[in-house]
Every structure is written in C-alpha cells, then in structure tokens.
Coordinates of N, CA and C and ligand atoms in Angstrom, one line a residue:
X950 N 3.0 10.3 -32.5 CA 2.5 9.3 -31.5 C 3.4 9.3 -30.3
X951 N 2.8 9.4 -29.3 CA 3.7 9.4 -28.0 C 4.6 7.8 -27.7
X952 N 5.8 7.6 -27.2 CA 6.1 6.5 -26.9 C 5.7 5.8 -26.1
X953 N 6.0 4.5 -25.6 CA 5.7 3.7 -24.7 C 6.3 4.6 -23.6
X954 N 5.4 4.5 -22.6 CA 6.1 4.9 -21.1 C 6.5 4.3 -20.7
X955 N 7.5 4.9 -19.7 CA 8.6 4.2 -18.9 C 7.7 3.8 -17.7
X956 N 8.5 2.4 -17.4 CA 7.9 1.9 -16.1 C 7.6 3.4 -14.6
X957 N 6.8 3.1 -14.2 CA 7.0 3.5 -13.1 C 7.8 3.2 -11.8
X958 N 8.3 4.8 -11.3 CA 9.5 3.9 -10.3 C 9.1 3.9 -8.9
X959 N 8.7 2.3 -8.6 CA 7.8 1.8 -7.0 C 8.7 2.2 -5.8
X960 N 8.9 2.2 -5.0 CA 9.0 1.9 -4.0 C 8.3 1.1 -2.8
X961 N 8.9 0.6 -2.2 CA 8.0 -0.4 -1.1 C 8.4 -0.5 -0.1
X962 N 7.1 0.1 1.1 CA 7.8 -0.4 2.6 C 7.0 -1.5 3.2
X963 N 7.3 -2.4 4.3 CA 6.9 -3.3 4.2 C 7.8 -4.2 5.9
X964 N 6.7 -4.4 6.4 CA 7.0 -4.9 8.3 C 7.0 -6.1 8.1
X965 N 6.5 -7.3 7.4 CA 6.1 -8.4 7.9 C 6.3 -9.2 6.6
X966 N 5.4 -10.3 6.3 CA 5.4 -11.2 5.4 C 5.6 -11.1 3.8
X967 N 5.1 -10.1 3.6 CA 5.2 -9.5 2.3 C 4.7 -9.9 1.0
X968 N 3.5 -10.9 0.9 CA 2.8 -11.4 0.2 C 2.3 -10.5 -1.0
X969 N 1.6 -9.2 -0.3 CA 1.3 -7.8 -1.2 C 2.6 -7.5 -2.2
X970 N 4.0 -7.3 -1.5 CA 4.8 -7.0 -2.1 C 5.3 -7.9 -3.5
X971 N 5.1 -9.3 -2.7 CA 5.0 -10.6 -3.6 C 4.1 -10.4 -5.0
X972 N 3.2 -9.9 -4.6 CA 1.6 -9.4 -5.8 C 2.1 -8.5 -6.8
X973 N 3.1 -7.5 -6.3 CA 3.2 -6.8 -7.2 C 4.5 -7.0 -7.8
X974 N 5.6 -8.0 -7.6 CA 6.8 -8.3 -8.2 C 6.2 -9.5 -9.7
X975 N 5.2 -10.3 -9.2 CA 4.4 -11.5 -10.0 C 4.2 -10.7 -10.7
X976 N 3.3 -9.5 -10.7 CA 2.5 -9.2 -12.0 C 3.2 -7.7 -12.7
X977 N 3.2 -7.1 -12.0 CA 3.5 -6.1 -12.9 C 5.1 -5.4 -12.9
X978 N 6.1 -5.7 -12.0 CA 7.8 -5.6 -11.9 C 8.4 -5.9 -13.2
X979 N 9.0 -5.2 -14.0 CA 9.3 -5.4 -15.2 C 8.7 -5.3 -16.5
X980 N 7.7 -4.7 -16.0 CA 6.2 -4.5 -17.2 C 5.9 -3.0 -16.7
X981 N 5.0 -2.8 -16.3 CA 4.5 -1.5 -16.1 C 4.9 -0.3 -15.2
X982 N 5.7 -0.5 -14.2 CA 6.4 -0.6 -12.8 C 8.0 -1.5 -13.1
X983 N 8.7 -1.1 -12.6 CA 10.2 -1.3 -11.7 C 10.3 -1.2 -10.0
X984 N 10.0 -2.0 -9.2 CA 10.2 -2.4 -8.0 C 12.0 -1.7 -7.6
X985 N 11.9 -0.5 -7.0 CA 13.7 0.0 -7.0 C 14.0 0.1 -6.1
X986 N 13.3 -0.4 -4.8 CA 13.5 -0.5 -3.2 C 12.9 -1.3 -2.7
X987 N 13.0 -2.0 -1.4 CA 12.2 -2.2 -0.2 C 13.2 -1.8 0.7
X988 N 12.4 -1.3 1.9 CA 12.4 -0.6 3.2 C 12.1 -1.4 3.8
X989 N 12.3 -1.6 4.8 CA 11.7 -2.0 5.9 C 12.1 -1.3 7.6
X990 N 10.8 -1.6 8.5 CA 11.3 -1.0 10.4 C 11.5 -2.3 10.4
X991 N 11.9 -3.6 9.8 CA 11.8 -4.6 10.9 C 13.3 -5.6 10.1
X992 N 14.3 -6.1 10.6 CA 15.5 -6.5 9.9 C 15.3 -7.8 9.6
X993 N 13.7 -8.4 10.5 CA 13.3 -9.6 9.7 C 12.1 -9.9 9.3
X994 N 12.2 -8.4 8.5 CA 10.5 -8.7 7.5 C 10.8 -9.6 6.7
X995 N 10.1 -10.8 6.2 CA 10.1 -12.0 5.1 C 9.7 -11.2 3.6
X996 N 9.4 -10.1 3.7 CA 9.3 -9.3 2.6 C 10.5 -8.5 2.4
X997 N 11.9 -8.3 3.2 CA 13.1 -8.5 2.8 C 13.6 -9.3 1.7
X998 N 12.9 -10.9 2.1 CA 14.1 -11.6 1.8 C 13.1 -11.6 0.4
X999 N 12.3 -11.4 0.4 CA 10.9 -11.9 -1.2 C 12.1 -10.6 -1.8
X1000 N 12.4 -9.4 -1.8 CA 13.1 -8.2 -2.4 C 14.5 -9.0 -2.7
X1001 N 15.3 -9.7 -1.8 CA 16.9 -10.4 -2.0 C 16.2 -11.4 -3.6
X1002 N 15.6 -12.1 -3.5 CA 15.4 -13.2 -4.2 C 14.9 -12.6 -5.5
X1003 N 14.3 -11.1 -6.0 CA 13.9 -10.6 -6.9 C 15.3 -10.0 -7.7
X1004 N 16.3 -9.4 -6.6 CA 17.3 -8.5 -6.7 C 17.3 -7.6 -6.7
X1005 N 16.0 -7.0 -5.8 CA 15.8 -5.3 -5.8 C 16.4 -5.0 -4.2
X1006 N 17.0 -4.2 -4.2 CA 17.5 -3.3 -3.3 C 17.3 -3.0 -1.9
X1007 N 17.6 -3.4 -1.0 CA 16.7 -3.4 0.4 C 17.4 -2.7 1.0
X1008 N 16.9 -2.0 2.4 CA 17.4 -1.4 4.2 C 16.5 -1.4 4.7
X1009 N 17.4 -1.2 5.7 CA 16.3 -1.3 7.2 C 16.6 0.1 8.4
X1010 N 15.2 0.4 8.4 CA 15.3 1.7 9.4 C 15.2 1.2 10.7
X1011 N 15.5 0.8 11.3 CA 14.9 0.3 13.2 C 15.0 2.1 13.6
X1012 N 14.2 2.1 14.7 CA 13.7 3.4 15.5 C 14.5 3.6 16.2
X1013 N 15.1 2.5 16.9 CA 16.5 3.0 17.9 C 17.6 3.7 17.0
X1014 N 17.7 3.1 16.2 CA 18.8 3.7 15.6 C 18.6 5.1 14.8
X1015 N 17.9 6.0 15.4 CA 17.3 7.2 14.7 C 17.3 8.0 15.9
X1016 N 17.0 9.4 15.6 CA 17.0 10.1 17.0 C 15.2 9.7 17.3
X1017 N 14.3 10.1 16.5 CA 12.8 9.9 16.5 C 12.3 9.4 15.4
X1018 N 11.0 9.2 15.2 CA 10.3 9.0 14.3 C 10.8 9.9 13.0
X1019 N 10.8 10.9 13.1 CA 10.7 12.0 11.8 C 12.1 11.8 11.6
X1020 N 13.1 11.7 12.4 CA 14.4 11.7 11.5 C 14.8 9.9 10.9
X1021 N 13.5 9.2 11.5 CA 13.9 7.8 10.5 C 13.3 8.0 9.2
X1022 N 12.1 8.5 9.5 CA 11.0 9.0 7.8 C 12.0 9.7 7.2
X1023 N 12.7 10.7 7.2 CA 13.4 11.6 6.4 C 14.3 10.6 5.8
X1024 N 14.9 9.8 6.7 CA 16.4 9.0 6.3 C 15.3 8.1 5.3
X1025 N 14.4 7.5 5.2 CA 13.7 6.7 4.6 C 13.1 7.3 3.0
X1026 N 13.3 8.6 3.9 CA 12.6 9.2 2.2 C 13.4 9.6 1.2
X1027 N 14.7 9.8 1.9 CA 16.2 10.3 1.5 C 16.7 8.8 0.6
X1028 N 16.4 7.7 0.9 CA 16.2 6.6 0.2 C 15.9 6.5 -0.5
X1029 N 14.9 6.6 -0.5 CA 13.4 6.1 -1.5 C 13.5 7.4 -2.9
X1030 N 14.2 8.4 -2.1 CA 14.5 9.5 -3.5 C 15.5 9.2 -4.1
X1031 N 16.3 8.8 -3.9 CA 18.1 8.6 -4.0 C 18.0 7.5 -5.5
X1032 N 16.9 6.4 -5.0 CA 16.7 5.7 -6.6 C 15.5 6.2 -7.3
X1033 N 15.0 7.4 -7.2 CA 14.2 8.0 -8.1 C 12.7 7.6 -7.9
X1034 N 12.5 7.2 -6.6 CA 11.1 6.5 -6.6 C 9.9 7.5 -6.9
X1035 N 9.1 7.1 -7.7 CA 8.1 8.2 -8.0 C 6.5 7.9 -7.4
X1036 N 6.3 6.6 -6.6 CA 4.9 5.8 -5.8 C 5.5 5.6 -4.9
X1037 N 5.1 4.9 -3.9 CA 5.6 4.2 -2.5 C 4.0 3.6 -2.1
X1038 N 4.5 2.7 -2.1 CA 3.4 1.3 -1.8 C 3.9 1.1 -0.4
X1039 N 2.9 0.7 0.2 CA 3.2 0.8 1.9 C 2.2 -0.9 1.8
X1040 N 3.0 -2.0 1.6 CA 2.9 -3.5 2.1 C 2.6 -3.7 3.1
X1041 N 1.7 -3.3 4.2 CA 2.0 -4.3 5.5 C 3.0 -3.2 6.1
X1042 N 3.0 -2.0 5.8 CA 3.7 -1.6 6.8 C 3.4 -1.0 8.2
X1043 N 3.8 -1.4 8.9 CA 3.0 -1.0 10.6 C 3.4 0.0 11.5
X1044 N 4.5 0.9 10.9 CA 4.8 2.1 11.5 C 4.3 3.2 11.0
X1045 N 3.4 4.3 11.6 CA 3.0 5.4 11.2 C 3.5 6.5 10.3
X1046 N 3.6 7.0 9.3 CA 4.6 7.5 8.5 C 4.1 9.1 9.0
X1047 N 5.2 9.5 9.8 CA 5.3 10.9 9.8 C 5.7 12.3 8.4
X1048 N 5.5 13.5 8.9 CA 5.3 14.3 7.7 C 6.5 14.4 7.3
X1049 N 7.8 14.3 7.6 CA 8.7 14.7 6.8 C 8.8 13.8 5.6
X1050 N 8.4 12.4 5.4 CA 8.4 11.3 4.7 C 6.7 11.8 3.3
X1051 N 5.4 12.2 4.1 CA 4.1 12.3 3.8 C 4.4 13.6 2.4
X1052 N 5.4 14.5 3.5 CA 5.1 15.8 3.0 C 6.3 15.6 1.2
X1053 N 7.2 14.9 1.7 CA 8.2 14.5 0.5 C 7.5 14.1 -0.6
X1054 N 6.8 13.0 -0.4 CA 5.9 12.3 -1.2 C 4.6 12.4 -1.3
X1055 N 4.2 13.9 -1.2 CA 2.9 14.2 -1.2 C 2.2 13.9 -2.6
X1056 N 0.8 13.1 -1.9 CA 0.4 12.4 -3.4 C 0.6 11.5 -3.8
X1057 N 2.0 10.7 -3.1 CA 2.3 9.5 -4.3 C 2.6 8.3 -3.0
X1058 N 1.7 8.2 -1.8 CA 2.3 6.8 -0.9 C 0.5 6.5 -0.9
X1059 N 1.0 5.0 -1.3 CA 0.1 4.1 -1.4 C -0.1 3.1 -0.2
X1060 N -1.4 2.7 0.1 CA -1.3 1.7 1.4 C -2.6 1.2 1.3
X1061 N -2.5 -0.3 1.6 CA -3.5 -1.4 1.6 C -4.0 -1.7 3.1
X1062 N -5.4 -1.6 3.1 CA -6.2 -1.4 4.9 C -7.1 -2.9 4.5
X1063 N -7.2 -4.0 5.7 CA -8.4 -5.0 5.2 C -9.6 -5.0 5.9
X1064 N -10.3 -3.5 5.8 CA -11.9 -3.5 5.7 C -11.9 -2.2 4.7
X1065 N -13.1 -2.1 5.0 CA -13.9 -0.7 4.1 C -14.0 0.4 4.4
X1066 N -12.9 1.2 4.4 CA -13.0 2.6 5.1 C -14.2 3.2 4.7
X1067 N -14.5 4.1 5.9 CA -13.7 4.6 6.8 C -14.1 3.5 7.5
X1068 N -15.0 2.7 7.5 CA -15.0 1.6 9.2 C -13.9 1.1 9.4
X1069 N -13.5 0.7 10.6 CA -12.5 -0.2 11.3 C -11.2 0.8 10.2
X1070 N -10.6 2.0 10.5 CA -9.6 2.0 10.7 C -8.2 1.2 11.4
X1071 N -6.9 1.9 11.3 CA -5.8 1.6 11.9 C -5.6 0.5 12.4
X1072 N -5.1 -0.2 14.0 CA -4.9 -2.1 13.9 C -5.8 -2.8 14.0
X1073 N -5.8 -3.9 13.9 CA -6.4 -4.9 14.0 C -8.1 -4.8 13.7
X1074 N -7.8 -4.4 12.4 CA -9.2 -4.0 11.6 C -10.1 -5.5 11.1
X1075 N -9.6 -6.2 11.1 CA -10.6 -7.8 10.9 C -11.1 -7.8 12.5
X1076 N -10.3 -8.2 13.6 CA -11.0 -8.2 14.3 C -12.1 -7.1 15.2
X1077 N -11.8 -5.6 14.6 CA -13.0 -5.0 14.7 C -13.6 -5.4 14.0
X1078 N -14.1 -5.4 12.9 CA -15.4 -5.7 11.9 C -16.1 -6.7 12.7
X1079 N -15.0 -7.7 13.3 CA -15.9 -9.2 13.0 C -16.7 -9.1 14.7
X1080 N -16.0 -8.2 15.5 CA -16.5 -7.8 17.3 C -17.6 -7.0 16.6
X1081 N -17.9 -6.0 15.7 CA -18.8 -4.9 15.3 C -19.8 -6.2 14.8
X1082 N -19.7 -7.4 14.2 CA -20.8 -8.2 13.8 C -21.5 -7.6 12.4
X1083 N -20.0 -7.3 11.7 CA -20.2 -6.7 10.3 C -21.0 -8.1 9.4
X1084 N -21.3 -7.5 8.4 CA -21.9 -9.0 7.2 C -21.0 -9.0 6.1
X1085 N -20.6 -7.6 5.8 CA -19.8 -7.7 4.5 C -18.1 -6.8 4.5
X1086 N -17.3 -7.6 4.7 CA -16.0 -7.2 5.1 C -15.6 -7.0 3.7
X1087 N -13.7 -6.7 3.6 CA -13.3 -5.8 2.3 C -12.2 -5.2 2.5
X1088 N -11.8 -5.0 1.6 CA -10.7 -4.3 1.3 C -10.6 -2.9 0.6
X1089 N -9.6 -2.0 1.3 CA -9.6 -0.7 0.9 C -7.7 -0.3 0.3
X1090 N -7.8 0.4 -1.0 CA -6.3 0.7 -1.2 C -6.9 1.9 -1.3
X1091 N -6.1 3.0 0.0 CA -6.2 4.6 -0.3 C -4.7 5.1 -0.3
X1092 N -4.7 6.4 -0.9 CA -3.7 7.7 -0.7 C -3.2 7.7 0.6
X1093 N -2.4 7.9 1.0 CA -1.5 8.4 2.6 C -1.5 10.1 2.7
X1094 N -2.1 10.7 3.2 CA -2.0 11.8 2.8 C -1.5 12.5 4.4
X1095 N -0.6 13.8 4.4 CA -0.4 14.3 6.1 C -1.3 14.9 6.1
X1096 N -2.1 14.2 7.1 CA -3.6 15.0 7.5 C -4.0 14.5 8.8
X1097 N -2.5 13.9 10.0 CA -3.0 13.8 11.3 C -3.5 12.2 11.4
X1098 N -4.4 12.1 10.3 CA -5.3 10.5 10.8 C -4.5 9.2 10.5
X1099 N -5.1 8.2 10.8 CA -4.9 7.0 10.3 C -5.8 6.5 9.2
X1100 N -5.0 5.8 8.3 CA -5.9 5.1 7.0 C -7.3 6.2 7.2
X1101 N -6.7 7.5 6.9 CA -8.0 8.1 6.5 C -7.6 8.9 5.1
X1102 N -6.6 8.5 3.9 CA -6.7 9.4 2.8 C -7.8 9.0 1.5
X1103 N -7.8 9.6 0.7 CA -8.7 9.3 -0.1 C -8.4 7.6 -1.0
X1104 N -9.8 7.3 -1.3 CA -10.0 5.6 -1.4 C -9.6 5.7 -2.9
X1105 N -8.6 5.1 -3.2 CA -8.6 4.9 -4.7 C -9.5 3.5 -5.3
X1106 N -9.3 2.3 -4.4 CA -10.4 1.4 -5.0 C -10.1 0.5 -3.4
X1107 N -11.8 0.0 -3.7 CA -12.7 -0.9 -2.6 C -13.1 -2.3 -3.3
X1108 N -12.9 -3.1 -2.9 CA -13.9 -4.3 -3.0 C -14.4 -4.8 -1.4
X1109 N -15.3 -5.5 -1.6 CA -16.6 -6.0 -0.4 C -16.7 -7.4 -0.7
X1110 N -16.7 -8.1 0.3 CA -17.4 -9.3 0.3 C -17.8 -9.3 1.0
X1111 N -19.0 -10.6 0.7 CA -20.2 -10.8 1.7 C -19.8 -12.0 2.4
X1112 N -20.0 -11.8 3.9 CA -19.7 -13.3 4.5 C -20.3 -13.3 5.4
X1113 N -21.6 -13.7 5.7 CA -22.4 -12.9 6.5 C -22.4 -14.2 8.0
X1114 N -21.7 -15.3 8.0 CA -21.8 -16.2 9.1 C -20.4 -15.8 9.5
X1115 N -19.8 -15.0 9.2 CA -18.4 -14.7 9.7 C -17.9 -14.8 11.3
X1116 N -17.4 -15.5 11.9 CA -17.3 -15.3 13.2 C -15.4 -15.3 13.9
X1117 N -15.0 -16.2 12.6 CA -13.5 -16.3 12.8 C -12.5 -15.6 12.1
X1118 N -11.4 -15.0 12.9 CA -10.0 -14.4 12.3 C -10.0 -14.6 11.0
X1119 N -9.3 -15.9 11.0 CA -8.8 -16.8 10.1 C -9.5 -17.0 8.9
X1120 N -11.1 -17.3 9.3 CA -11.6 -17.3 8.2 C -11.8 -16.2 6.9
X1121 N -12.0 -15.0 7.8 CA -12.3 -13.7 6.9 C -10.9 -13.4 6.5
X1122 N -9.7 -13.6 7.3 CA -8.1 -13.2 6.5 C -7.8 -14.1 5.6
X1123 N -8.1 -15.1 5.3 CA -8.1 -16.3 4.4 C -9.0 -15.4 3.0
X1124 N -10.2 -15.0 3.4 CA -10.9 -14.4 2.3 C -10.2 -13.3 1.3
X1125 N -9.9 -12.5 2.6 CA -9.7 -10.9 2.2 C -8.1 -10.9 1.7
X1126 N -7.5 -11.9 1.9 CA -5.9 -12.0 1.2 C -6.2 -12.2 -0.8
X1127 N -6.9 -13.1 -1.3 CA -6.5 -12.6 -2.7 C -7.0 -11.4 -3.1
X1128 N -8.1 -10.8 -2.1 CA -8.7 -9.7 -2.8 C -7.4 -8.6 -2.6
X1129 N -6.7 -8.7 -1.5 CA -5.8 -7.6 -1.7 C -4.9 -7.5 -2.8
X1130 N -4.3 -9.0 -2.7 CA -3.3 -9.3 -3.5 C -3.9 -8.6 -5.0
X1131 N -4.8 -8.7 -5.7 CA -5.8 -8.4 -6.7 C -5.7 -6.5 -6.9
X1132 N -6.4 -6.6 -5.3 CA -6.0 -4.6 -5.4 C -5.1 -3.9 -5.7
X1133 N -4.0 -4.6 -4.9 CA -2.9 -3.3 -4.6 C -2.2 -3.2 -6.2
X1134 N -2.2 -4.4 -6.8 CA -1.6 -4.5 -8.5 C -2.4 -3.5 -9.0
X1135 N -3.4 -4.0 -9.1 CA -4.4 -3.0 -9.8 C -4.5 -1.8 -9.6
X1136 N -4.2 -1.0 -8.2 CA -4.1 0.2 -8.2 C -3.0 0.9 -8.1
X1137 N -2.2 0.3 -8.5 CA -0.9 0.2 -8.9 C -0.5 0.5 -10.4
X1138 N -1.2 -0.7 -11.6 CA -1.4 -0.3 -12.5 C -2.1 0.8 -13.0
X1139 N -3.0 1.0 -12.4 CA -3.9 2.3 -12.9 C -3.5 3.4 -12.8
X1140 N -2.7 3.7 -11.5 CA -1.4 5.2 -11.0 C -0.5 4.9 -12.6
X1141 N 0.5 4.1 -12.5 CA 1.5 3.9 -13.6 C 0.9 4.0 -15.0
X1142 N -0.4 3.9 -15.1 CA -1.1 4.3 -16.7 C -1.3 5.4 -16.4
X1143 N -1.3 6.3 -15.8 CA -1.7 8.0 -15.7 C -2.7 8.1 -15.8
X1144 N -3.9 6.8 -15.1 CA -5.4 6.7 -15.1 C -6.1 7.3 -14.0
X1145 N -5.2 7.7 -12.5 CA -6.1 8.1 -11.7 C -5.3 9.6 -11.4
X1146 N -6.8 10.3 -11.3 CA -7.0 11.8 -10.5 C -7.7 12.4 -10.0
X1147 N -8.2 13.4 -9.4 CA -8.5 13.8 -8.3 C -9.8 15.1 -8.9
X1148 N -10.6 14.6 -8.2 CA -11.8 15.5 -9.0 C -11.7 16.6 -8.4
X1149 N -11.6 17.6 -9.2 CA -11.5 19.2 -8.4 C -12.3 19.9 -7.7
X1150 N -13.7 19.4 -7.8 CA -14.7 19.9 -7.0 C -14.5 19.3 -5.9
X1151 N -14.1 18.0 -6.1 CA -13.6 17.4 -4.3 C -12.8 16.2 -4.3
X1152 N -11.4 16.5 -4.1 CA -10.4 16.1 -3.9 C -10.3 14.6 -3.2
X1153 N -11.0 14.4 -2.7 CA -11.0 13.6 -1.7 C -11.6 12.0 -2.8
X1154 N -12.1 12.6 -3.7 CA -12.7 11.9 -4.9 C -11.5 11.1 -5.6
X1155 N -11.3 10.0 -5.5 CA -9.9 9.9 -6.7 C -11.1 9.4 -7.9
X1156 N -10.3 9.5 -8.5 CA -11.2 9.4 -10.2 C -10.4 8.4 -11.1
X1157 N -11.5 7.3 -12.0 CA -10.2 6.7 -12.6 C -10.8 6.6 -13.6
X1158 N -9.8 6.8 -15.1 CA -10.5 6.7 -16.5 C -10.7 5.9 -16.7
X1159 N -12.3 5.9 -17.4 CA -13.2 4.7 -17.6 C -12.5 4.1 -18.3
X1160 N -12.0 4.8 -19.9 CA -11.1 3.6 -21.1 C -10.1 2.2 -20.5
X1161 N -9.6 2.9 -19.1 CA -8.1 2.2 -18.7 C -9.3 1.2 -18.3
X1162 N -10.1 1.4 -17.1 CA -10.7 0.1 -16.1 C -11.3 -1.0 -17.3
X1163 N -12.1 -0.2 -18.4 CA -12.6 -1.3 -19.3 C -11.6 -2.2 -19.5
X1164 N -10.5 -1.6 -19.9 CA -9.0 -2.6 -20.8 C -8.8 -3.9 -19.6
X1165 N -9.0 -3.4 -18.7 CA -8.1 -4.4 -17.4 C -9.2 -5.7 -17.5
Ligands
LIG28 C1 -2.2 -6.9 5.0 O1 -3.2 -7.6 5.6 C2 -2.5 -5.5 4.9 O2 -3.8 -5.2 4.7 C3 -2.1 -4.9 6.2 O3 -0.9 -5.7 6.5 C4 -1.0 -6.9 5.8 C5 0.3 -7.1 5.0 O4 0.5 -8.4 4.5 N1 -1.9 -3.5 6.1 P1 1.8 -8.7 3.7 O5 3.0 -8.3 4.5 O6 1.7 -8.0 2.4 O7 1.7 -10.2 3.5

C-alpha cells in the first residue's frame, strides 16, 4: 500500500490584499499543501503580513531593484526553488510573469482571473464584463503557461453566476470573492491529490479524476 503523501510544496505570489492566499493557509496549509513562500512586487502587499502572522517565509522583488523584468522572475524563481516549491499559486498577483520564471516552472504556476475565460481577460476584468452588459459573471483558476498571452492557459476549473441586474463594481466583487476563495483551494487540492492532467489528444484540456471530485 502506498503511503500517505507528502504535502505539497506551494509557493505564493501575491500584490495586494491577499484574501486568496488567506483561503488557502485556512484550509488546506498543514494538511494537503505546506505554504513555503510568499513573494511579493509590492513591500506593502497585506498578503505579506497574512504570510508573517502564519510564519511562512516572505520577499519582496520591486522592479527597480532588478536590471528588468526577466532578471526579477529569475531571482524569484531562484526563490521559490531554493525551498523546493513544486506549484506556485499566483494570489492577486499583478505583474506579468516572464519566461525565465514560466519556463522554470513549466506546468506548475497557478493563477485566479474574476470572469470566465477566455472573456474579459487581463485588468480590470469585472469591469469589462459589467461595460460588455454580461448576465452571468465567474470565476476562472487556469495554468500560466509561456505562450506570449494573458490569462490565456488552460482552465483547470470555472464556476458562473448568474446576476443578471448587475450594474455595479462592488456588487459583482462582493459576489465573485467566495467563489474564488472556494476555487483556488480546490484547485489546489486536486493538483496536490495527483487528480489533474492533461488530455493528450488536447492539452489544452486539463482533466480531473472523477473518484477525487466525487470525495470533495
Ligand atoms: C482577485 O480578485 C483575483 O481574481 C485577482 O486579484 C485579486 C486578488 O485578491 N487576480 P487577493 O489579493 O487574493 O485578496
């Protein structure tokens, strides 16, 4: 009989409030996953201080202090290897991750978008949907893959709600906050169960075993 597996080892980058990162310290840090970094571009992301208060490990990249983009991702990924990270969950993070960081961790950076890919990619995706005069907004956790785009890798999991009088910010980010919180664990858990893969006829497909989703 095989043993219990070992946690999985997360990594987390993360710009801003850090509520997502908050989601996944609550439920699954110490259980299915080990939380063994946060990163951050920003020296006063509040998802710093959520990492101090846990006791996991924090730095901070700022851009000035780098020659460019690619030699801050390297130094970042030089990091994030250093304590053995085997996922990388991208919280709220708002800087573009170039390939020397994509190509390191090919396959394994994770990132939470709040509509339904592919609509309203990249910023300020609530308020496209809600200018597009969408009915049913959502949440997307895909793959990061180096392939040039924005929030265009493959979708590991979607949920939709329907809100069809939607007309304010606030209102629909008030919605779409537990659904993420809800996602990013979850697809989180299901990577760390050895539940999701990639269907070979088309990659772009992530696949997840039926046994695991029933359990959840
Ligand atoms: C979330 O809305 C996420 O979808 C977007 O950035 C926000 C991060 O929130 N990519 P938090 O920092 O996890 O609270």
């Amino acid at each position: 009989m095989p043993g219990p597996r070992e946690p999985l080892r997360v990594g987390v980058l993360a710009s801003g409030t850090g509520t997502n990162l908050q989601a996944l310290l609550d439920t699954l840090h110490g259980r299915e996953i080990v939380v063994v970094g946060v990163a951050s571009d920003r020296p006063d992301a509040i998802a710093l201080e959520r990492a101090k208060t846990a006791g996991i490990e924090r730095a901070v990249f700022v851009l000035a202090e780098h020659e460019d983009r690619a030699a801050r991702d390297t130094a970042i990924a030089g990091w994030m290897a250093q304590r053995g990270v085997e996922l990388v969950v991208l919280a709220g993070y708002m800087a573009i991750l170039t390939s020397p960081f994509l190509r390191r961790f090919a396959g394994a950076v994770l990132n939470v978008h709040p509509s339904l890919l592919p609509a309203f990619p990249g910023v300020r995706a609530i308020e496209q949907a809600l200018a597009y005069g969408v009915k049913i907004f959502g949440v997307t956790v895909h793959f990061v893959e180096d392939d040039g785009g924005v929030d265009t890798g493959p979708v590991i999991l979607q949920r939709g709600i329907e809100l069809p009088g939607a007309s304010d910010f606030d209102e629909v980010y008030a919605r779409l906050r537990p659904i993420e919180h809800a996602l990013v664990p979850e697809a989180v858990r299901l990577i760390a169960m050895g539940a999701v893969s990639r269907d070979p006829d088309n990659p772009r497909r992530v696949v997840i075993a039926a046994e695991v989703t029933a359990e959840a």
